[in-house]
PDB file of C-alpha atoms in Angstrom:
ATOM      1  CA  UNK A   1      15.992  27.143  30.692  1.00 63.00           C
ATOM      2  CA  UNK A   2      18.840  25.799  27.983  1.00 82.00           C
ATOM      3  CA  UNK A   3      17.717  21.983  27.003  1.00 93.00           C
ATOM      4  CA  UNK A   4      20.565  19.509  26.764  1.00 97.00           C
ATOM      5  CA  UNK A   5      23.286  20.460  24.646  1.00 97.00           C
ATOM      6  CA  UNK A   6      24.973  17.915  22.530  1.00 98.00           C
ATOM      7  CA  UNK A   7      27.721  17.846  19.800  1.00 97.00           C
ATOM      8  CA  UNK A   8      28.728  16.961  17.134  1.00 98.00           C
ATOM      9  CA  UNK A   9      25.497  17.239  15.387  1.00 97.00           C
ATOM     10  CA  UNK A  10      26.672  15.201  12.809  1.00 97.00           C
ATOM     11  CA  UNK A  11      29.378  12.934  12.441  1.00 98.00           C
ATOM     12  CA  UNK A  12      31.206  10.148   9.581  1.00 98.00           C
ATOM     13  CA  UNK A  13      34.139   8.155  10.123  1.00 98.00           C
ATOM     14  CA  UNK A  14      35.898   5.230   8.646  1.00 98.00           C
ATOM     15  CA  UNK A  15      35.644   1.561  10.650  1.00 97.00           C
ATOM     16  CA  UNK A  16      37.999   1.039  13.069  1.00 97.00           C
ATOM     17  CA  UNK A  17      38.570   4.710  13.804  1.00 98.00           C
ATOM     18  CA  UNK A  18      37.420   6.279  17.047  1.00 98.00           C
ATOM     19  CA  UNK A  19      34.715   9.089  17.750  1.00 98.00           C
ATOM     20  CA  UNK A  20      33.519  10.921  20.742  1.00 98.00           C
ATOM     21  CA  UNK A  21      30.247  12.533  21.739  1.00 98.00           C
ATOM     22  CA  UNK A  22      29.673  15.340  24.637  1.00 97.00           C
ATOM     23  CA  UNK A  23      26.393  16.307  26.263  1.00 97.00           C
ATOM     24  CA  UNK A  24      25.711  18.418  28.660  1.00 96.00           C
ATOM     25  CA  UNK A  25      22.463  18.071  30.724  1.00 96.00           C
ATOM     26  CA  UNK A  26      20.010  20.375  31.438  1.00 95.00           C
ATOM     27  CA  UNK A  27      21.589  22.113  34.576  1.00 93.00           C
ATOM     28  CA  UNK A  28      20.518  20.358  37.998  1.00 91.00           C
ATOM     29  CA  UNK A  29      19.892  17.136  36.554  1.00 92.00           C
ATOM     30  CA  UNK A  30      21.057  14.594  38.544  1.00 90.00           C
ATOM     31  CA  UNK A  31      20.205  11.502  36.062  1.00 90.00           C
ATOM     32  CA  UNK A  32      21.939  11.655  32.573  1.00 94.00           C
ATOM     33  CA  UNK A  33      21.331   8.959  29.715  1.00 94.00           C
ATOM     34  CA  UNK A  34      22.957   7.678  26.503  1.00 97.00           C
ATOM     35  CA  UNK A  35      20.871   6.264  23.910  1.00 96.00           C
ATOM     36  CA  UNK A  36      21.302   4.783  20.796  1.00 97.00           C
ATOM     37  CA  UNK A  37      18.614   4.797  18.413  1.00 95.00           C
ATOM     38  CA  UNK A  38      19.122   3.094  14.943  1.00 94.00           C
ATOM     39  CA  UNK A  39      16.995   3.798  12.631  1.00 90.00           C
ATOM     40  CA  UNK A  40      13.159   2.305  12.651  1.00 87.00           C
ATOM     41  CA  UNK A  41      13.839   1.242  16.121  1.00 89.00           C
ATOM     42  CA  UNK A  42      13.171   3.051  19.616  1.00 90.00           C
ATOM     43  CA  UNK A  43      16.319   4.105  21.499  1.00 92.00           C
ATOM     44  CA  UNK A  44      17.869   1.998  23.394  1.00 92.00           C
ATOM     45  CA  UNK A  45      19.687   2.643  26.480  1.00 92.00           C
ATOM     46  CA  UNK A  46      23.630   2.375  26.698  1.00 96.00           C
ATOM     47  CA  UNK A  47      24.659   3.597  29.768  1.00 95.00           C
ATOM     48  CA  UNK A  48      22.722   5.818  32.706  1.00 93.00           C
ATOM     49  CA  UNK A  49      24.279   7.601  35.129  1.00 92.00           C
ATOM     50  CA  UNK A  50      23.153   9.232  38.846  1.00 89.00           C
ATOM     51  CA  UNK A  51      25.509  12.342  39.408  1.00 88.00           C
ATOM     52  CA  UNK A  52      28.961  10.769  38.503  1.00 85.00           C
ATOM     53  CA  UNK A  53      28.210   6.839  39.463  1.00 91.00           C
ATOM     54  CA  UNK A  54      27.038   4.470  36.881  1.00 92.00           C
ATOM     55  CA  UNK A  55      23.439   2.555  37.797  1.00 89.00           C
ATOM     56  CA  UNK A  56      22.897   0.289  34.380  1.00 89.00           C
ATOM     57  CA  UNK A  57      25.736  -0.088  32.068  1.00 93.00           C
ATOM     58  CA  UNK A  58      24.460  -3.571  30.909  1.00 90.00           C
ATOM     59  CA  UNK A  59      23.669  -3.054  27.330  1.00 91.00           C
ATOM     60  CA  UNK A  60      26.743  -1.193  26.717  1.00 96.00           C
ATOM     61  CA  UNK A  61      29.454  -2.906  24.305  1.00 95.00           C
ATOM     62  CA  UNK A  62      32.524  -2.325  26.931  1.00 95.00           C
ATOM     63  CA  UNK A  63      34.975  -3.743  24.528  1.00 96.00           C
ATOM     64  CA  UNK A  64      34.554  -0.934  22.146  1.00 98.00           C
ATOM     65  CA  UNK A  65      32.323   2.002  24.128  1.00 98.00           C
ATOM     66  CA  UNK A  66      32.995   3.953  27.551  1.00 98.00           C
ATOM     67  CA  UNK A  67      31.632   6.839  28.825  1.00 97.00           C
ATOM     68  CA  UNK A  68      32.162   8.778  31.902  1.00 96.00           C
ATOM     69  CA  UNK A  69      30.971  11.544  33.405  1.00 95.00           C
ATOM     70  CA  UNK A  70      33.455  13.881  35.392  1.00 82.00           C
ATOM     71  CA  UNK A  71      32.166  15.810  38.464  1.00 85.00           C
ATOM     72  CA  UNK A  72      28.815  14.785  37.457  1.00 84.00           C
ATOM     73  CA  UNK A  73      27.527  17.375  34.625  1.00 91.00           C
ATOM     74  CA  UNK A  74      28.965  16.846  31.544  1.00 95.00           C
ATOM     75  CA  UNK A  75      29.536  13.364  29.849  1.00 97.00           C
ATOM     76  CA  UNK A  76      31.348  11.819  27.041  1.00 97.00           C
ATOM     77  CA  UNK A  77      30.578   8.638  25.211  1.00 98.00           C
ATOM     78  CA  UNK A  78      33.296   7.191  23.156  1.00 98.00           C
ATOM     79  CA  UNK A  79      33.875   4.172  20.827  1.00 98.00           C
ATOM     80  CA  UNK A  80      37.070   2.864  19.928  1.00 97.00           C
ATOM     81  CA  UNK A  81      37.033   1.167  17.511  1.00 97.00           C
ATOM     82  CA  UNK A  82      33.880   1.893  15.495  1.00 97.00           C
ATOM     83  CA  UNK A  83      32.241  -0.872  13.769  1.00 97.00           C
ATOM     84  CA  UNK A  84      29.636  -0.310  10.510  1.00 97.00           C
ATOM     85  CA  UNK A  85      26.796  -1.729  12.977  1.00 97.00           C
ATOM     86  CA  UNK A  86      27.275   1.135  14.922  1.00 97.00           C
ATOM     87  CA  UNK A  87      25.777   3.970  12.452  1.00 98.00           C
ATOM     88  CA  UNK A  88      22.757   5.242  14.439  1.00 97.00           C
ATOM     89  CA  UNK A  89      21.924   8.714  16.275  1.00 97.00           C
ATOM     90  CA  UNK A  90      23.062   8.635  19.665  1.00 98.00           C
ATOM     91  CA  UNK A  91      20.692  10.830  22.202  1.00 97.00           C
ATOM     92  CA  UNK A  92      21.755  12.134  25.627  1.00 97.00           C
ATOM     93  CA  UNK A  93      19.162  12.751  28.078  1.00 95.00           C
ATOM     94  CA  UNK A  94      18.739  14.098  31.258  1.00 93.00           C
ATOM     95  CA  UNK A  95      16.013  14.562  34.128  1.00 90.00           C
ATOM     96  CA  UNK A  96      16.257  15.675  37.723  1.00 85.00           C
ATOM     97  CA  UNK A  97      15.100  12.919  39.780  1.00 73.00           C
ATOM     98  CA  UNK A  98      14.290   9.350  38.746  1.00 66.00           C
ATOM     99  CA  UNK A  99      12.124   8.366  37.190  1.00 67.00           C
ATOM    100  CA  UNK A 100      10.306  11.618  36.024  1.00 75.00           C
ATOM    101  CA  UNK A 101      10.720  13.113  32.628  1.00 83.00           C
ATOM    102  CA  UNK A 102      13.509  12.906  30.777  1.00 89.00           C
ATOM    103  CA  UNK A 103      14.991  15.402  28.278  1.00 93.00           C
ATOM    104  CA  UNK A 104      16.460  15.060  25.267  1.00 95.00           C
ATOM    105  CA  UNK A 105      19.057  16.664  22.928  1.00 97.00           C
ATOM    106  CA  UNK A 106      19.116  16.953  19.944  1.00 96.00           C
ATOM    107  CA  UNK A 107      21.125  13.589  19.052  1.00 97.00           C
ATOM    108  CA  UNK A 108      24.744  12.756  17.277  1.00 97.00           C
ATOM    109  CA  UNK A 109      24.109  11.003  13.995  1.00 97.00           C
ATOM    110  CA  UNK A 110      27.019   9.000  13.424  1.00 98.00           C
ATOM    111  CA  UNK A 111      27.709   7.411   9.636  1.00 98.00           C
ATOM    112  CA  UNK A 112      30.419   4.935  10.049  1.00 98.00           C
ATOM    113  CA  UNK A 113      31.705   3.711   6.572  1.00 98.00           C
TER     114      UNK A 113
ATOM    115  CA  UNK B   1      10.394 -11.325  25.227  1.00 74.00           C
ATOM    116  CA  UNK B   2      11.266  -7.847  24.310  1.00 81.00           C
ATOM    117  CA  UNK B   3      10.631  -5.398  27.445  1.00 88.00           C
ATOM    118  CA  UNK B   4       8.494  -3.343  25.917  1.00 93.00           C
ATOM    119  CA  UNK B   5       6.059  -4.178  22.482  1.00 94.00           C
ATOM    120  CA  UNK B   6       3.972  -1.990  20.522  1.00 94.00           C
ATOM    121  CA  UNK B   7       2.592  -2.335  17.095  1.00 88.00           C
ATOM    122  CA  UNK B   8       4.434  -0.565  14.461  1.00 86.00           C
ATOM    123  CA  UNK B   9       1.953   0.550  12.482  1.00 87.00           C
ATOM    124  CA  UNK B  10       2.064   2.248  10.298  1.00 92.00           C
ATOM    125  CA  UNK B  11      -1.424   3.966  10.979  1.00 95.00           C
ATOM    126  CA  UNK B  12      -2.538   6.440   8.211  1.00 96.00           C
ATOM    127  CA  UNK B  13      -5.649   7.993   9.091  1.00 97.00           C
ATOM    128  CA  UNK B  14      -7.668  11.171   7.842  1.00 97.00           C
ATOM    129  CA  UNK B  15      -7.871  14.588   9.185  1.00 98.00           C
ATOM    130  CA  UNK B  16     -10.692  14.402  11.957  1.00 98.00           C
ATOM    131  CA  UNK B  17     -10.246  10.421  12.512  1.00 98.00           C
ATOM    132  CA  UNK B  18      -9.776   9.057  15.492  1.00 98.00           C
ATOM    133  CA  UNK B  19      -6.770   6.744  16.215  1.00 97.00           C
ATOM    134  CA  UNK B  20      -5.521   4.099  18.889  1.00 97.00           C
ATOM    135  CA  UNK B  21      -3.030   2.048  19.417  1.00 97.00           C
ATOM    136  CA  UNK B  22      -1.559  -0.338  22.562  1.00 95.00           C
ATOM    137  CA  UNK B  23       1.805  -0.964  24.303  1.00 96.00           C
ATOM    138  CA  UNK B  24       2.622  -4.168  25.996  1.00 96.00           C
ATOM    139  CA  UNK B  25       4.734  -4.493  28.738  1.00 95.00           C
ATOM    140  CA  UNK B  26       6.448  -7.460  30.006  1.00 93.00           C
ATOM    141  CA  UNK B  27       7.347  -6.836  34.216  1.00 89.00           C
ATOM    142  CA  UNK B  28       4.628  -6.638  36.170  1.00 89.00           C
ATOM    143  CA  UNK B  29       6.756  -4.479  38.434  1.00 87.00           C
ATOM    144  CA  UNK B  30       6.246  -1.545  36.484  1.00 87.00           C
ATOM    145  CA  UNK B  31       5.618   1.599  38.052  1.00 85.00           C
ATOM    146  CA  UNK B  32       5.747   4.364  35.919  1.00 88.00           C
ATOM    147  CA  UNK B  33       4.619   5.023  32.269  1.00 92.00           C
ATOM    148  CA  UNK B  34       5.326   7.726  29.249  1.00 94.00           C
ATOM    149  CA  UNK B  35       4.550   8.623  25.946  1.00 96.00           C
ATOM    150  CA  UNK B  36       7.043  10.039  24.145  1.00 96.00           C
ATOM    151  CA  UNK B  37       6.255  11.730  20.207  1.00 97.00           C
ATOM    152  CA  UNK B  38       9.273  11.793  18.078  1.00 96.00           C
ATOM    153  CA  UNK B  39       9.424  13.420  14.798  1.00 95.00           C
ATOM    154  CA  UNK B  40      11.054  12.496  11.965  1.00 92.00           C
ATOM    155  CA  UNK B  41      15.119  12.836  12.423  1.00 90.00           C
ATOM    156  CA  UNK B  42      14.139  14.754  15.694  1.00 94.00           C
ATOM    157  CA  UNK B  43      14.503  13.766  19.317  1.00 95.00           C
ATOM    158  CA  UNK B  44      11.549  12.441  21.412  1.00 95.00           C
ATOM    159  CA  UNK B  45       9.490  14.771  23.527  1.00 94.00           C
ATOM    160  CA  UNK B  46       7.099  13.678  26.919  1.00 93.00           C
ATOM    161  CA  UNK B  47       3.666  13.994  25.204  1.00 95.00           C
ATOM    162  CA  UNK B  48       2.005  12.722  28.420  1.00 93.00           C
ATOM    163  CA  UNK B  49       2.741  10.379  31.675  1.00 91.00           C
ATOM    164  CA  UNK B  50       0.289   8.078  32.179  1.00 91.00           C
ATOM    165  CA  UNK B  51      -1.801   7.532  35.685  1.00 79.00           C
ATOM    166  CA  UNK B  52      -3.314   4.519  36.720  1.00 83.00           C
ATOM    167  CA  UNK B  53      -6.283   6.409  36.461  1.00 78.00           C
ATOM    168  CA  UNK B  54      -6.442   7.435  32.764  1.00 84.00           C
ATOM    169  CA  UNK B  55      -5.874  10.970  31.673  1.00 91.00           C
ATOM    170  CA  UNK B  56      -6.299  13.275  29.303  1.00 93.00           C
ATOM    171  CA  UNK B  57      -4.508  16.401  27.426  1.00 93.00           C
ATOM    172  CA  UNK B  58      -7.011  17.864  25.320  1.00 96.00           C
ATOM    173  CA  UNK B  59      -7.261  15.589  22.103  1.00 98.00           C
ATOM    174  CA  UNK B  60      -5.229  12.912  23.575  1.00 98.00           C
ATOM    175  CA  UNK B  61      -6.369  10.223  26.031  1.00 97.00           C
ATOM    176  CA  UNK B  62      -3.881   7.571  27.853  1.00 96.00           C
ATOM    177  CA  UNK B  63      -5.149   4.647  29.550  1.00 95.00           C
ATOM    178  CA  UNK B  64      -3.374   1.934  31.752  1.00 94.00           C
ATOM    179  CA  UNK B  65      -4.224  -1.598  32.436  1.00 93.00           C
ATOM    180  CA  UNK B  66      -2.192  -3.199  34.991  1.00 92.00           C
ATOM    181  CA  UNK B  67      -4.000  -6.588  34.833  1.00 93.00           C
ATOM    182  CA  UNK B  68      -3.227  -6.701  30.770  1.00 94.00           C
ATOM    183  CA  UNK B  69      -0.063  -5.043  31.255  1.00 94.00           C
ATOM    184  CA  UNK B  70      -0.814  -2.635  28.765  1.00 94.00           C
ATOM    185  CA  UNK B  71      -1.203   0.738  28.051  1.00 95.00           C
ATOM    186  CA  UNK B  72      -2.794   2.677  25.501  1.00 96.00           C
ATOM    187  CA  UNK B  73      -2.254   5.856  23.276  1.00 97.00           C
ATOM    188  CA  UNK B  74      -6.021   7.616  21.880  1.00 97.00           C
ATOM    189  CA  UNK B  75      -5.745  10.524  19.703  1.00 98.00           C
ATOM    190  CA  UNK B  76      -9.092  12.091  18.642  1.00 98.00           C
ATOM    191  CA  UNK B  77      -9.785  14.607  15.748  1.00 98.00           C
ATOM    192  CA  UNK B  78      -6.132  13.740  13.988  1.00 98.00           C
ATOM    193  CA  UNK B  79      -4.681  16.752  13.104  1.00 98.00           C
ATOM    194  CA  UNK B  80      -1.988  16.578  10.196  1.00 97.00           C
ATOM    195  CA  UNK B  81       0.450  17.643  13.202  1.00 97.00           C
ATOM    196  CA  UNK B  82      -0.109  14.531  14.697  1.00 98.00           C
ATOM    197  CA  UNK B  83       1.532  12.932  12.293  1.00 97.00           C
ATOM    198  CA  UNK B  84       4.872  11.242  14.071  1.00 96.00           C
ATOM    199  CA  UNK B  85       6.205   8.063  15.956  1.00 95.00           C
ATOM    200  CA  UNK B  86       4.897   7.729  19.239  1.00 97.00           C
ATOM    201  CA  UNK B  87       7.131   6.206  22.011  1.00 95.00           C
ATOM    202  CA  UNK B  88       5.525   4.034  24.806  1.00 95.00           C
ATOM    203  CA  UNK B  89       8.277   4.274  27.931  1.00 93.00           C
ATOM    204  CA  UNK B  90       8.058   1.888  31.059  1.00 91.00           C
ATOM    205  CA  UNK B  91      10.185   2.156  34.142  1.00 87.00           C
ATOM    206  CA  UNK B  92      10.711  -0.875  36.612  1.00 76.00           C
ATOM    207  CA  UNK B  93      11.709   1.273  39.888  1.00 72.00           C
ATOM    208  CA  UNK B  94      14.345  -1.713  41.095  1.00 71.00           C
ATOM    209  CA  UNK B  95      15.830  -0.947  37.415  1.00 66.00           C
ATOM    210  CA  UNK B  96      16.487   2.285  37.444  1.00 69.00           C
ATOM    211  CA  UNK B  97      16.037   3.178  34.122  1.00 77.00           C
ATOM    212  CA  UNK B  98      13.589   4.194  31.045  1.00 84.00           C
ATOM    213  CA  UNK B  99      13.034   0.961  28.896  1.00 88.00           C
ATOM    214  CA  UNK B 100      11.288   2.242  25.502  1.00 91.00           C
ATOM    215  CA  UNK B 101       9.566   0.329  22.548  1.00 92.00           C
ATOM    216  CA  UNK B 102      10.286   0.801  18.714  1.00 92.00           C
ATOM    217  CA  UNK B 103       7.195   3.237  18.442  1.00 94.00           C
ATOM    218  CA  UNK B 104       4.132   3.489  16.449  1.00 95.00           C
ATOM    219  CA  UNK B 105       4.416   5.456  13.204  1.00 95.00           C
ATOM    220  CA  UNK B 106       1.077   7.987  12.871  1.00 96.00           C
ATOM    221  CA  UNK B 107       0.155   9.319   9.646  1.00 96.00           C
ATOM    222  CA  UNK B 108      -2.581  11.797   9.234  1.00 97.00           C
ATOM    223  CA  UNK B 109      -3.698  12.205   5.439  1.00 96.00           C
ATOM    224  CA  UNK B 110      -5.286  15.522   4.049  1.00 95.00           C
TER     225      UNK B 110
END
């Protein structure tokens, strides 16, 4: 079974500019997640979706992030523009029903300078 | 209060010691509970679920205590392998999502 696919692996950008990040769960999985974990702290969750509806966006920074996730599979998370605070490694996760395992990839560090 | 607490550590243990540590949570409405293991500049894995029961995976022993609101993380016979940050994950079912804590860094010494 293929895990949850994510890219860029790796990522560095200037302030102010704009990055995206795609995952792809594992296939099936209705739930899909977006962390962000900085580093020395746990992840913390940005926005979750159930097939292609949002259920908690409320830590997300909706001035400057959005994410969506089209016919419910795959998912972008984007942030325009990108602020030095938000350097971390951004993890996509999936599972198949709520609230059982999730899965991880294997993260986006982003270096913003 | 944060949603989740657990003590940072870090631990550093020897080979063959034995190890705990707790997780606080904060809603009383919690249902479900994980531990996740993360490696260094890896991404976390499900090392076990925890039952309100107790269980145990071979070297590794979870326990819950709803009246505490904790849960707790027992590793026995530390292998150098166990060396990692350990995850404690709560879910509140009218939430609908995974809250984690900062984890609890394990180091197992030669």
């Amino acid at each position: 079974e293929a895990g949850v696919a994510q890219s860029p692996r790796y990522k560095i950008i200037e302030k102010r500019q704009s990055v995206a990040f795609w995952c792809n769960p594992i296939s099936g999985h209705a739930t899909l997640y977006w962390y962000q974990q900085i580093l020395g702290q746990g992840p913390k969750l940005l926005i979750q979706f159930q097939n292609n509806g949002v259920v908690d966006d409320s830590q997300l920074p909706k001035d400057r992030f959005s994410a969506e996730r089209l016919k419910g599979v795959d998912s972008t998370l984007k942030i325009q523009p990108a602020k030095l605070e938000d350097s971390a490694v951004y993890l996509c996760a999936s599972s198949s029903r709520f609230p059982t395992e999730a899965f991880f990839g294997q993260g986006t560090r982003l270096t913003v300078v | 209060r944060k949603e989740v607490e657990q003590d940072p550590g870090p631990f550093n243990v020897p080979e063959g010691a034995t190890v705990a540590f707790n997780c606080t949570y904060s809603n009383s409405a919690s249902q479900s509970f994980f531990w996740y293991r993360q490696d260094c500049r890896k991404e976390p894995k499900l090392l076990m679920s925890v039952y309100s029961s107790g269980n145990e995976d071979g070297r590794f022993t979870a326990q819950l205590n709803r009246a505490s609101q904790y849960i707790s993380l027992l590793i026995r016979d530390s292998k150098l392998s166990d060396s990692a940050t350990y995850l404690c994950v709560v879910n509140v079912p009218s939430d609908y999502k995974l809250s984690f804590g900062a984890g609890t860094t394990v180091t197992v010494r030669a």
